[in-house]
């Protein structure tokens, strides 16, 4: 948008100055209202992407929060799977006794589950020490008590609960648990399953544990499988993944759920596959029998939790007391059975995204359900790169919109982008179980758009201040504020609009210039012109020209003024009053300062910026302008100081005017009715008598004299100084 302040024409530039000018032009372009916001927005995008690379922890935390929210909104629907939990709950502790139960009770529990036809039985406990309630252990303790009667020959068949439990384990498809810990502790669990590595060795990417808590050797020897029950949260607390395999010393150890799945299928080997050309952070494929399970690079399974499901669990006391009930056989036969506890006091409750107190055994059970049902949450390795690309592309597009479009469209595009990112994330999760992360798009787009918008706002404010300073040379301060508030309503090229135009001229200016001292001329002329311009601005006029002693003012441009004709007349009255007073003051000082003539006309004109690349100014062109200039000149013929056309008077609802006559101005064939403002109204007797005289003079040739003199004099050069007739572009 061009400024309306005229540029000073430049002469031929020196090469160095030309280079400097081009450099300044490039700098100005870079900080323009459109380019600089784009630069700032793109810089914010680059900063966010760099922060994600250098400090990923906050971004990972926000990503985890989104994934948790998705599961809370839409958890995995529970589908019947051959998985059961034998729950040692509060009621079981009341009925059977406090924990830990003796191994003979566990042996009974194991035997009955085996008899009910379970495909696999997995204990979510580790048994590292002998059962101290076993009779054989109690006899030894009693013998060590001083003064206790010695048992000379204790029965050899004294029950050993650990042995009985081992026999029960050996008779069924039992899997024992081991605990992998972060501190070194001696103990080497027995290997029950073979691990077959296919492709690249995944050992480096697996979670490594230096120590392990293992079971009694006789129990491990009897078990069909041994798996780790260790699970840790990504933030140290909340459980979102279950390790399917882990690294212990130089071995790969399966998890409790994976071993239970292997034993249930009668498989001997667990296959772990990673492509040879894949990177260390690429996902794994784990094959157990006929089931292939996708796992992350560290060998963990991303959990897809269900809500609370009562059908999954059977209280342990029912198995111990009920025996071989047909109902229980239908619930357990062919199922993978996990034995664990939900009792609060046993401290085996873990937080998950859906439940802050989820029993660990339920987590293992849900992991087995996912593997059996094929219900996996997937986050492909390429998702991270795709999210970065999408964030940069979308945020860049939004920044472009902010830089080159309006605020409304920019905000609408931002909200649409955020909504689209959330909708795409939801669609991928709900229909394909894909975990997409919309936070990077949001975190990138919002600050980038905010930065670009604020930058553009400050630049617009700067332009508004510059525009206000520029217009202040033409308009009244109140009108300047209105222009700044309505920048969008300004058409700064050229437009046809109705305006009221006012011209002033100083009589005897040439004589005054020739006889006045230079300092006196400058001071008096500046005071005179400044006062006229101030009066014009006070009435809402736009000063478009100052030529010597003359002032050209227009109303209803560049902003709308419904009362522009009345403003022009009021301005003419005020200028005339000032000019009479100012001229009298100067003549009182013996300075030959002439009187001021004013012409006012209303009509359509072309208003806007005119000129070229090196100089342009805000002005108006058209017959309306020419007529106003010639009306000002007609004051010399009419003996008046203000001459106003009928088109202006017709739009003034207040104020008095008296008709002067009809003038045929230079270049016109039709006469123009002209008026002079008076202090009274048109109904005053003096005004009536003057109008009647003017009307009657047509028979005596008065109109003819006006016509001839107007054609001869109006619009011609007014003095012998050679100064061009100032008729506002009228030739």
XYZ file of C-alpha atoms in Angstrom:
731
model
C 0.000 0.000 0.000
C 1.503 3.311 -1.048
C 1.910 6.121 1.416
C 0.076 9.317 0.552
C 3.045 11.443 1.638
C 4.755 12.726 -1.526
C 8.253 11.410 -2.184
C 11.006 13.848 -3.000
C 12.309 13.259 -6.512
C 15.813 11.862 -6.597
C 18.576 12.790 -8.962
C 20.978 10.386 -10.655
C 22.486 8.222 -7.941
C 26.158 7.444 -7.368
C 26.978 3.710 -7.819
C 27.864 3.352 -4.140
C 24.662 5.065 -3.179
C 22.786 2.809 -5.569
C 24.254 -0.308 -3.920
C 23.440 1.095 -0.514
C 19.918 1.815 -1.684
C 19.474 -1.708 -2.959
C 20.769 -3.095 0.343
C 18.352 -0.932 2.260
C 15.587 -2.059 -0.076
C 16.387 -5.723 0.603
C 16.428 -5.067 4.344
C 13.113 -3.247 4.090
C 11.657 -6.174 2.155
C 12.874 -8.635 4.777
C 11.146 -6.697 7.546
C 7.998 -5.969 5.591
C 4.603 -6.756 7.018
C 4.401 -9.976 5.008
C 7.946 -11.328 4.943
C 9.098 -10.748 8.517
C 6.190 -12.643 10.147
C 7.001 -15.579 7.874
C 10.656 -15.460 8.926
C 9.728 -15.305 12.603
C 7.215 -18.154 12.307
C 9.695 -20.365 10.443
C 12.328 -19.610 13.078
C 9.951 -20.784 15.792
C 9.330 -23.988 13.834
C 13.067 -24.599 13.578
C 13.518 -23.978 17.298
C 10.755 -26.428 18.243
C 12.183 -29.139 15.980
C 15.666 -28.547 17.405
C 14.347 -28.764 20.962
C 12.613 -32.032 20.145
C 15.925 -33.420 18.916
C 18.114 -32.085 21.726
C 15.748 -32.401 24.690
C 13.166 -35.039 23.802
C 12.005 -35.716 27.376
C 9.179 -33.106 27.464
C 7.928 -34.237 24.062
C 7.986 -37.889 25.134
C 6.058 -36.996 28.295
C 3.370 -35.228 26.269
C 3.249 -38.157 23.859
C 2.730 -40.604 26.725
C -0.066 -38.421 28.087
C -1.844 -38.538 24.722
C -1.525 -42.319 24.503
C -2.869 -42.693 28.042
C -5.786 -40.403 27.234
C -6.662 -42.478 24.173
C -6.835 -45.637 26.267
C -8.925 -43.934 28.928
C -11.385 -42.718 26.301
C -11.562 -46.011 24.421
C -9.994 -48.979 26.250
C -9.718 -52.353 24.569
C -13.058 -54.077 24.457
C -12.967 -57.300 26.441
C -13.302 -60.387 24.262
C -13.471 -63.853 25.747
C -10.027 -65.428 25.514
C -8.734 -68.685 27.100
C -7.090 -66.819 29.958
C -8.093 -66.956 33.629
C -6.758 -65.417 36.809
C -6.928 -67.356 40.075
C -7.150 -64.444 42.448
C -5.868 -64.712 46.010
C -8.176 -61.925 47.121
C -9.216 -60.660 50.526
C -11.975 -63.254 50.831
C -9.553 -66.080 50.019
C -7.210 -64.867 52.771
C -10.106 -64.875 55.206
C -11.190 -68.393 54.291
C -7.829 -70.116 53.785
C -5.529 -68.146 56.065
C -2.990 -65.388 56.001
C -0.310 -65.108 53.353
C 2.016 -66.778 52.612
C 0.098 -69.973 52.385
C 1.954 -73.166 53.098
C 3.237 -75.044 50.074
C 0.852 -77.941 50.711
C -2.088 -75.531 50.174
C -0.461 -74.330 46.949
C 0.062 -77.966 45.976
C -3.653 -78.621 46.428
C -4.474 -75.522 44.377
C -2.091 -76.644 41.618
C -3.398 -80.185 41.540
C -7.011 -79.113 41.269
C -6.296 -76.604 38.483
C -4.367 -79.317 36.654
C -7.246 -81.715 37.104
C -9.661 -79.101 35.701
C -7.756 -79.244 32.420
C -5.728 -76.006 32.404
C -3.438 -75.607 29.383
C -0.824 -73.777 31.472
C -0.522 -72.684 35.111
C 1.693 -69.677 35.841
C 2.529 -68.476 39.346
C 3.018 -64.739 39.741
C 5.227 -65.410 42.790
C 8.789 -66.496 43.339
C 9.653 -69.183 45.908
C 13.301 -68.563 46.813
C 13.262 -70.106 50.302
C 12.000 -73.376 51.829
C 8.566 -73.452 53.394
C 9.142 -72.845 57.096
C 5.748 -74.338 57.970
C 6.743 -77.725 56.556
C 6.800 -80.416 59.364
C 10.331 -81.464 58.482
C 11.459 -77.856 58.943
C 9.504 -77.495 62.203
C 11.142 -80.641 63.727
C 14.558 -79.223 63.045
C 13.578 -75.924 64.676
C 12.130 -77.662 67.688
C 15.290 -79.740 68.134
C 17.331 -76.543 68.231
C 15.264 -75.077 71.085
C 17.065 -75.524 74.471
C 15.097 -77.728 76.915
C 12.741 -78.999 74.258
C 12.195 -82.781 74.613
C 14.408 -84.561 72.142
C 12.813 -86.701 69.520
C 14.888 -89.881 69.568
C 13.602 -91.292 66.338
C 11.418 -88.863 64.281
C 9.301 -90.541 61.614
C 11.053 -90.703 58.302
C 7.816 -90.034 56.403
C 7.386 -86.625 57.985
C 5.724 -84.410 55.329
C 7.894 -82.026 53.318
C 5.633 -79.357 51.819
C 8.264 -78.172 49.319
C 8.599 -81.726 48.001
C 4.836 -82.052 47.805
C 4.566 -78.773 45.942
C 7.339 -79.876 43.549
C 5.439 -83.052 42.808
C 2.294 -81.050 42.054
C 4.297 -78.768 39.776
C 5.823 -81.703 37.956
C 2.406 -83.246 37.389
C 0.990 -80.175 35.643
C 1.900 -77.591 32.972
C 3.298 -75.195 35.563
C 5.409 -72.097 34.917
C 7.291 -70.509 37.802
C 8.271 -66.867 38.010
C 11.637 -65.300 38.603
C 12.432 -61.726 39.500
C 14.997 -59.754 37.503
C 16.476 -56.983 39.626
C 18.805 -54.074 39.117
C 21.387 -55.157 41.704
C 23.765 -58.052 41.430
C 22.575 -61.157 43.205
C 23.832 -64.687 42.693
C 21.433 -67.083 41.143
C 21.120 -68.716 37.776
C 17.624 -69.751 36.707
C 17.237 -72.959 34.814
C 16.662 -72.740 31.102
C 13.388 -74.277 30.016
C 12.873 -72.667 26.636
C 15.246 -72.388 23.757
C 15.738 -68.910 22.239
C 16.297 -68.891 18.484
C 17.712 -65.628 17.089
C 16.873 -64.857 13.470
C 18.690 -62.045 11.710
C 20.490 -59.391 13.773
C 21.229 -60.058 17.436
C 18.768 -57.982 19.545
C 20.751 -58.343 22.764
C 22.125 -54.783 22.733
C 18.694 -53.185 22.582
C 17.125 -55.380 25.297
C 16.805 -54.229 28.884
C 19.640 -55.791 30.876
C 19.414 -56.882 34.511
C 22.504 -57.784 36.562
C 20.720 -59.890 39.173
C 17.846 -62.318 39.598
C 15.733 -63.797 42.394
C 15.133 -67.466 41.582
C 13.107 -70.349 42.994
C 14.243 -73.392 44.975
C 16.148 -75.746 42.650
C 13.715 -78.624 43.255
C 10.792 -76.397 42.225
C 12.526 -75.085 39.119
C 13.524 -78.582 38.117
C 9.885 -79.674 38.275
C 8.479 -76.687 36.324
C 7.770 -76.754 32.602
C 8.799 -73.171 32.196
C 10.405 -70.232 34.001
C 9.705 -66.620 33.106
C 10.364 -63.167 34.513
C 7.498 -61.354 36.186
C 9.455 -58.066 36.410
C 7.628 -55.093 34.894
C 8.599 -51.447 35.206
C 6.893 -48.264 34.124
C 8.275 -45.811 31.554
C 8.268 -43.101 34.188
C 9.240 -45.521 36.965
C 5.637 -46.007 38.054
C 2.841 -46.332 35.504
C 2.876 -49.608 33.588
C 2.418 -49.184 29.858
C 4.608 -52.014 28.554
C 5.403 -55.573 29.558
C 8.864 -56.923 28.670
C 8.459 -60.141 26.668
C 12.178 -60.844 26.689
C 15.027 -59.330 28.691
C 18.755 -59.782 29.027
C 20.184 -61.446 32.116
C 23.956 -61.694 32.091
C 24.676 -63.294 28.716
C 21.265 -64.912 28.332
C 17.922 -63.862 26.889
C 15.172 -64.605 29.396
C 11.467 -64.843 28.456
C 8.696 -63.207 30.445
C 6.143 -65.081 32.530
C 3.368 -64.373 30.007
C 5.510 -65.483 27.057
C 6.492 -68.714 28.817
C 2.870 -69.411 29.701
C 1.945 -69.005 26.044
C 4.789 -71.319 24.999
C 3.866 -74.071 27.463
C 0.185 -73.837 26.554
C 1.066 -74.475 22.913
C 3.563 -77.226 23.714
C 6.367 -75.362 21.961
C 10.033 -75.799 22.862
C 11.554 -72.709 21.291
C 10.876 -68.970 21.173
C 11.999 -67.259 17.987
C 13.237 -63.645 18.019
C 13.620 -61.936 14.657
C 15.176 -58.664 13.588
C 16.217 -57.959 10.039
C 19.971 -57.926 9.498
C 19.946 -54.488 7.895
C 17.651 -52.992 10.556
C 18.883 -50.420 13.062
C 19.198 -51.071 16.782
C 15.926 -49.229 17.463
C 13.886 -51.180 14.931
C 11.057 -53.388 16.261
C 11.275 -57.138 16.848
C 9.069 -60.066 15.900
C 8.689 -62.818 18.498
C 7.283 -66.191 17.448
C 5.771 -68.513 20.039
C 4.284 -71.624 18.541
C 1.861 -70.393 15.882
C 1.632 -66.865 17.296
C 3.766 -63.969 16.087
C 3.966 -61.032 18.443
C 5.247 -57.548 17.457
C 7.542 -56.067 20.089
C 9.438 -52.820 20.485
C 13.203 -52.662 20.080
C 13.710 -53.385 23.783
C 11.578 -56.520 23.523
C 8.542 -55.064 25.290
C 4.864 -55.345 24.389
C 2.857 -52.136 24.349
C -0.163 -52.801 26.568
C -3.686 -52.301 25.271
C -5.672 -52.424 28.494
C -9.306 -53.278 29.032
C -11.476 -51.791 31.697
C -12.356 -53.749 34.844
C -13.564 -57.262 33.873
C -14.953 -59.558 36.573
C -15.258 -62.553 34.221
C -11.489 -62.843 33.967
C -10.872 -63.779 37.629
C -11.893 -66.701 39.882
C -11.323 -66.421 43.663
C -8.720 -68.928 44.839
C -10.866 -70.134 47.742
C -13.471 -71.457 45.288
C -10.891 -73.732 43.638
C -9.558 -74.992 46.975
C -12.936 -75.658 48.584
C -15.152 -76.555 45.631
C -13.090 -79.269 44.056
C -14.198 -80.665 40.696
C -17.292 -78.620 39.982
C -18.537 -78.727 36.384
C -18.837 -74.955 36.410
C -15.157 -74.539 37.243
C -14.121 -77.092 34.670
C -15.865 -75.069 31.964
C -14.025 -71.945 33.114
C -10.549 -73.478 33.313
C -10.309 -76.338 30.812
C -7.989 -75.354 27.951
C -7.214 -71.982 29.522
C -3.953 -70.366 30.523
C -4.315 -69.853 34.250
C -2.311 -67.283 36.194
C -2.222 -67.387 39.977
C -1.722 -64.053 41.701
C -3.174 -61.721 44.265
C -5.310 -58.597 44.327
C -5.233 -58.243 48.114
C -4.199 -54.744 49.090
C -1.874 -55.742 51.889
C 0.306 -57.942 49.670
C 1.715 -54.924 47.765
C 1.306 -56.405 44.305
C -0.772 -53.570 42.846
C 0.642 -51.445 40.024
C -0.636 -48.230 38.395
C -1.743 -48.331 34.762
C -3.295 -45.637 32.538
C -6.758 -47.035 33.432
C -6.346 -48.141 37.036
C -4.012 -46.797 39.714
C -4.196 -50.128 41.604
C -4.093 -52.890 39.011
C -2.964 -56.336 40.263
C 0.242 -57.404 38.530
C -1.290 -60.776 37.667
C -4.002 -58.987 35.668
C -1.336 -57.166 33.662
C 0.297 -60.472 32.716
C -3.126 -61.922 31.901
C -3.988 -59.019 29.608
C -0.628 -59.364 27.856
C -1.466 -63.014 27.094
C -4.951 -61.972 25.894
C -3.432 -59.469 23.486
C -1.069 -62.087 22.049
C -3.870 -64.634 21.656
C -6.330 -62.167 20.122
C -3.801 -60.261 18.028
C -4.959 -56.991 19.651
C -1.817 -54.892 19.436
C -1.207 -51.177 19.603
C 1.132 -50.231 16.804
C 3.433 -47.293 16.417
C 5.561 -47.858 13.317
C 9.149 -46.650 13.421
C 8.504 -44.186 10.596
C 5.761 -42.423 12.545
C 8.248 -40.167 14.339
C 9.723 -38.855 11.095
C 6.282 -38.491 9.554
C 5.095 -36.472 12.555
C 8.062 -34.123 12.286
C 7.460 -33.677 8.557
C 3.746 -33.063 9.100
C 4.437 -30.601 11.904
C 6.899 -28.603 9.801
C 4.684 -28.654 6.691
C 1.459 -27.736 8.471
C 3.046 -25.108 10.701
C 4.851 -23.642 7.675
C 1.592 -23.449 5.762
C -0.092 -21.735 8.691
C 2.752 -19.241 8.967
C 2.368 -18.480 5.247
C -1.352 -17.892 5.755
C -0.673 -15.643 8.752
C 1.836 -13.620 6.763
C -0.283 -13.117 3.650
C -3.893 -13.439 4.805
C -6.134 -11.941 7.456
C -6.287 -12.875 11.120
C -9.682 -14.545 10.772
C -8.488 -16.908 8.043
C -5.276 -17.581 9.966
C -7.082 -18.534 13.161
C -9.580 -20.608 11.221
C -6.734 -22.475 9.500
C -5.010 -23.008 12.845
C -8.120 -24.464 14.485
C -8.754 -26.609 11.417
C -5.188 -27.924 11.533
C -5.357 -28.755 15.226
C -8.751 -30.390 14.799
C -7.451 -32.342 11.806
C -4.424 -33.584 13.729
C -6.602 -34.717 16.639
C -9.139 -36.310 14.286
C -6.411 -38.188 12.393
C -4.960 -39.422 15.677
C -8.344 -40.596 16.872
C -9.183 -42.297 13.597
C -5.875 -44.150 13.539
C -6.321 -45.308 17.118
C -9.997 -46.262 17.005
C -9.963 -48.036 13.648
C -6.381 -49.306 13.237
C -4.943 -49.280 16.781
C -2.244 -46.899 15.575
C -0.623 -44.575 18.097
C -0.056 -41.223 16.439
C 1.198 -38.200 18.303
C -0.564 -34.901 17.483
C 1.305 -32.948 20.149
C 4.247 -32.097 17.905
C 1.908 -30.543 15.342
C 0.155 -28.592 18.089
C 3.342 -27.558 19.887
C 4.874 -26.435 16.588
C 1.865 -24.786 14.966
C 0.506 -22.801 17.909
C 3.706 -20.892 18.871
C 4.659 -20.430 15.201
C 1.265 -18.921 14.371
C 1.297 -16.880 17.565
C 4.766 -15.517 16.800
C 3.874 -14.730 13.187
C 0.598 -13.091 14.183
C 2.192 -10.974 16.913
C 4.987 -9.939 14.573
C 2.500 -8.923 11.928
C 0.450 -7.114 14.546
C 3.448 -5.070 15.677
C 4.364 -4.301 12.067
C 0.800 -3.233 11.338
C 0.911 -1.061 14.437
C 4.141 0.462 13.173
C 2.574 1.083 9.770
C -0.482 2.525 11.447
C 1.702 4.947 13.368
C 3.548 5.888 10.178
C 0.251 6.283 8.351
C -1.058 8.397 11.179
C 1.985 10.648 10.992
C 1.585 10.912 7.227
C -2.138 11.661 7.312
C -1.641 14.157 10.138
C -0.241 16.509 7.519
C -3.560 16.337 5.669
C -6.284 15.454 8.160
C -7.520 16.401 11.587
C -6.296 14.140 14.433
C -9.783 12.731 14.998
C -10.089 11.910 11.309
C -6.613 10.365 11.310
C -7.709 8.024 14.099
C -10.727 7.049 12.029
C -8.500 6.355 9.003
C -6.172 4.178 11.092
C -9.117 2.242 12.537
C -10.549 1.617 9.060
C -7.478 0.821 6.999
C -9.378 -1.898 5.176
C -11.891 0.649 3.886
C -9.250 2.738 2.156
C -8.668 2.153 -1.530
C -5.346 3.870 -2.090
C -5.218 3.617 -5.874
C -7.950 5.739 -7.394
C -11.715 5.769 -6.973
C -14.656 7.821 -8.120
C -16.579 9.323 -5.226
C -18.652 12.368 -4.402
C -16.657 15.036 -2.620
C -16.961 18.660 -1.627
C -13.972 20.677 -2.782
C -12.721 24.010 -1.374
C -10.163 26.351 -2.946
C -8.642 29.488 -1.448
C -6.476 32.196 -3.016
C -4.851 35.353 -1.695
C -5.497 38.573 -3.595
C -2.442 40.725 -4.246
C -0.003 37.960 -3.389
C 2.462 38.983 -6.131
C 2.661 42.556 -4.866
C 3.117 41.296 -1.333
C 5.975 38.997 -2.404
C 7.769 41.762 -4.270
C 7.696 44.274 -1.404
C 8.006 42.062 1.706
C 11.307 41.129 3.308
C 12.245 37.460 3.085
C 11.965 36.748 6.804
C 8.740 38.720 6.963
C 7.314 36.867 3.958
C 8.128 33.441 5.364
C 6.766 34.160 8.828
C 3.509 35.757 7.641
C 2.825 33.203 4.899
C 3.534 30.258 7.220
C 1.229 31.671 9.884
C -1.486 32.262 7.286
C -1.255 28.821 5.682
C -0.918 27.013 9.005
C -4.104 28.647 10.255
C -6.013 27.758 7.094
C -4.805 24.156 7.248
C -5.734 23.917 10.922
C -9.228 25.224 10.184
C -9.584 22.664 7.383
C -8.493 19.832 9.648
C -10.764 20.990 12.461
C -13.683 20.593 10.062
C -12.549 17.124 8.934
C -11.098 18.220 5.606
C -8.146 16.705 3.771
C -5.508 19.199 2.656
C -4.281 17.858 -0.673
C -2.416 20.862 -2.072
C -0.496 23.915 -0.908
C 0.594 25.971 -3.920
C 2.109 29.289 -3.000
C -0.595 31.134 -1.113
C -3.370 28.798 -2.206
C -4.912 25.891 -0.295
C -6.862 22.977 -1.813
C -9.085 21.014 0.601
C -11.461 18.118 -0.068
C -14.130 16.523 2.107
C -15.510 12.941 2.088
C -12.110 11.501 1.168
C -10.294 9.350 2.056
C -12.980 8.351 4.575
C -16.721 8.742 4.287
C -18.438 11.890 5.595
C -22.176 12.022 5.016
C -22.246 15.777 5.801
C -19.273 16.708 3.611
C -21.083 19.624 1.917
C -22.033 21.211 5.244
C -18.463 20.687 6.490
C -17.072 22.440 3.413
C -19.380 25.442 3.860
C -18.619 25.686 7.576
C -14.914 25.473 6.800
C -15.234 28.228 4.183
C -17.010 30.474 6.712
C -14.307 29.862 9.339
C -11.503 30.466 6.851
C -13.131 33.684 5.705
C -13.521 34.931 9.268
C -9.883 34.190 10.005
C -8.657 35.712 6.725
C -10.542 38.998 7.334
C -9.092 39.257 10.836
C -5.558 38.277 9.754
C -5.552 40.693 6.807
C -6.726 43.511 9.072
C -3.950 42.782 11.561
C -1.309 42.835 8.837
C -2.578 46.048 7.309
C -2.529 47.571 10.784
C 1.214 46.866 10.657
C 1.380 48.552 7.218
C 1.896 45.215 5.487
C -0.039 45.026 2.174
C -1.704 41.664 2.832
C -4.653 41.045 0.509
C -8.045 39.426 1.023
C -8.780 35.719 0.638
C -11.137 34.338 -1.987
C -12.836 30.942 -1.502
C -14.678 28.671 -3.919
C -16.706 25.595 -2.931
C -18.257 22.936 -5.154
C -19.725 19.425 -4.702
C -19.732 16.568 -7.178
C -17.985 13.406 -8.281
C -14.217 13.284 -8.789
C -11.400 10.742 -9.098
C -9.589 10.598 -5.751
C -6.428 8.678 -4.885
C -2.679 8.431 -5.352
C -1.312 9.835 -8.572
C 2.203 10.111 -9.903
C 4.999 7.664 -10.711
C 7.511 5.419 -9.029
C 9.628 8.333 -7.858
C 6.917 10.794 -6.838
C 3.254 10.548 -6.111
C 0.709 12.400 -4.006
C -2.843 12.093 -2.799
C -5.115 14.343 -4.867
C -8.390 14.676 -6.758
C -9.157 15.200 -10.436
C -12.276 16.012 -12.415
C -14.748 18.682 -13.463
C -15.862 19.123 -9.854
C -12.343 20.280 -8.963
C -12.083 22.614 -11.934
C -15.442 24.185 -11.132
C -14.466 24.858 -7.516
C -11.223 26.525 -8.636
C -13.051 28.764 -11.101
C -15.690 29.673 -8.531
C -12.875 30.915 -6.314
C -11.631 33.071 -9.218
C -15.185 34.317 -9.907
C -15.133 36.164 -6.597
C -13.091 38.871 -8.341
C -15.941 39.473 -10.808
C -18.743 39.137 -8.278
C -17.101 41.234 -5.583
C -17.549 38.469 -3.036
C -15.142 36.484 -0.839
C -16.962 33.110 -0.889
C -18.628 31.594 -3.926
C -20.558 28.316 -3.494
C -22.215 26.222 -6.188
C -25.857 25.092 -6.141
C -24.731 21.435 -5.833
C -23.159 22.235 -2.466
C -26.024 24.388 -1.217
C -28.538 21.672 -2.133
C -26.902 19.305 0.401
C -26.823 21.827 3.259
C -29.857 21.585 5.505
C -28.838 24.502 7.696
C -27.268 27.918 7.164
C -28.259 30.869 5.029
C -27.312 31.457 1.401
C -28.255 34.121 -1.048
C -28.140 33.629 -4.809
C -25.578 35.650 -6.693
C -26.235 34.665 -10.272
C -25.594 32.080 -12.957
C -22.098 31.836 -14.432
C -21.004 30.092 -17.590
C -17.487 29.064 -16.599
C -14.671 28.432 -19.007
C -15.083 25.115 -20.774
C -18.797 24.855 -19.924
C -21.947 25.565 -21.921
C -24.469 25.413 -19.085
C -24.536 28.146 -16.438
C -23.685 27.351 -12.826
C -25.885 28.876 -10.145
C -23.716 30.359 -7.430
C -24.453 31.482 -3.891
C -22.850 33.407 -1.089
C -23.279 32.372 2.544
C -24.910 34.904 4.833
C -25.442 35.078 8.547
C -29.236 34.882 8.279
C -31.453 32.441 6.362
C -32.815 32.390 2.848
C -36.173 33.735 4.124
C -34.662 36.950 5.482
C -35.982 40.120 3.743
C -32.488 41.225 2.715
C -31.777 37.880 1.110
C -35.162 37.950 -0.642
C -34.644 41.456 -2.039
C -31.136 40.534 -3.268
C -32.423 37.430 -4.999
C -35.263 39.348 -6.621
C -32.845 41.939 -7.961
C -30.612 39.241 -9.410
C -33.589 37.571 -11.059
C -34.876 40.843 -12.545
C -31.539 41.829 -14.010
C -31.898 39.357 -16.843
C -34.030 41.940 -18.706
C -31.314 44.575 -18.236
C -28.498 42.290 -19.377
C -27.011 41.530 -15.964
C -26.896 37.807 -16.657
C -25.389 38.571 -20.010
C -22.664 40.677 -18.432
C -21.946 37.876 -15.931
C -21.823 35.426 -18.801
C -19.455 37.514 -20.914
C -17.139 38.483 -18.092
C -17.042 34.940 -16.733
C -16.089 33.606 -20.127
C -13.458 36.293 -20.527
C -11.944 36.324 -17.077
C -12.758 33.221 -15.015
C -10.023 30.657 -15.385
C -7.494 33.058 -16.947
C -4.164 34.060 -15.439
C -4.786 36.453 -12.593
C -1.639 38.591 -12.462
C 1.395 39.539 -14.482
C 3.888 37.587 -12.415
C 3.711 34.642 -14.783
C 2.379 32.374 -11.976
C 0.147 29.707 -13.446
C -3.581 29.818 -12.781
C -4.186 27.446 -9.853
C -7.363 25.728 -10.870
C -6.614 22.329 -9.375
C -5.598 20.637 -12.556
C -8.184 22.488 -14.680
C -6.659 23.671 -17.947
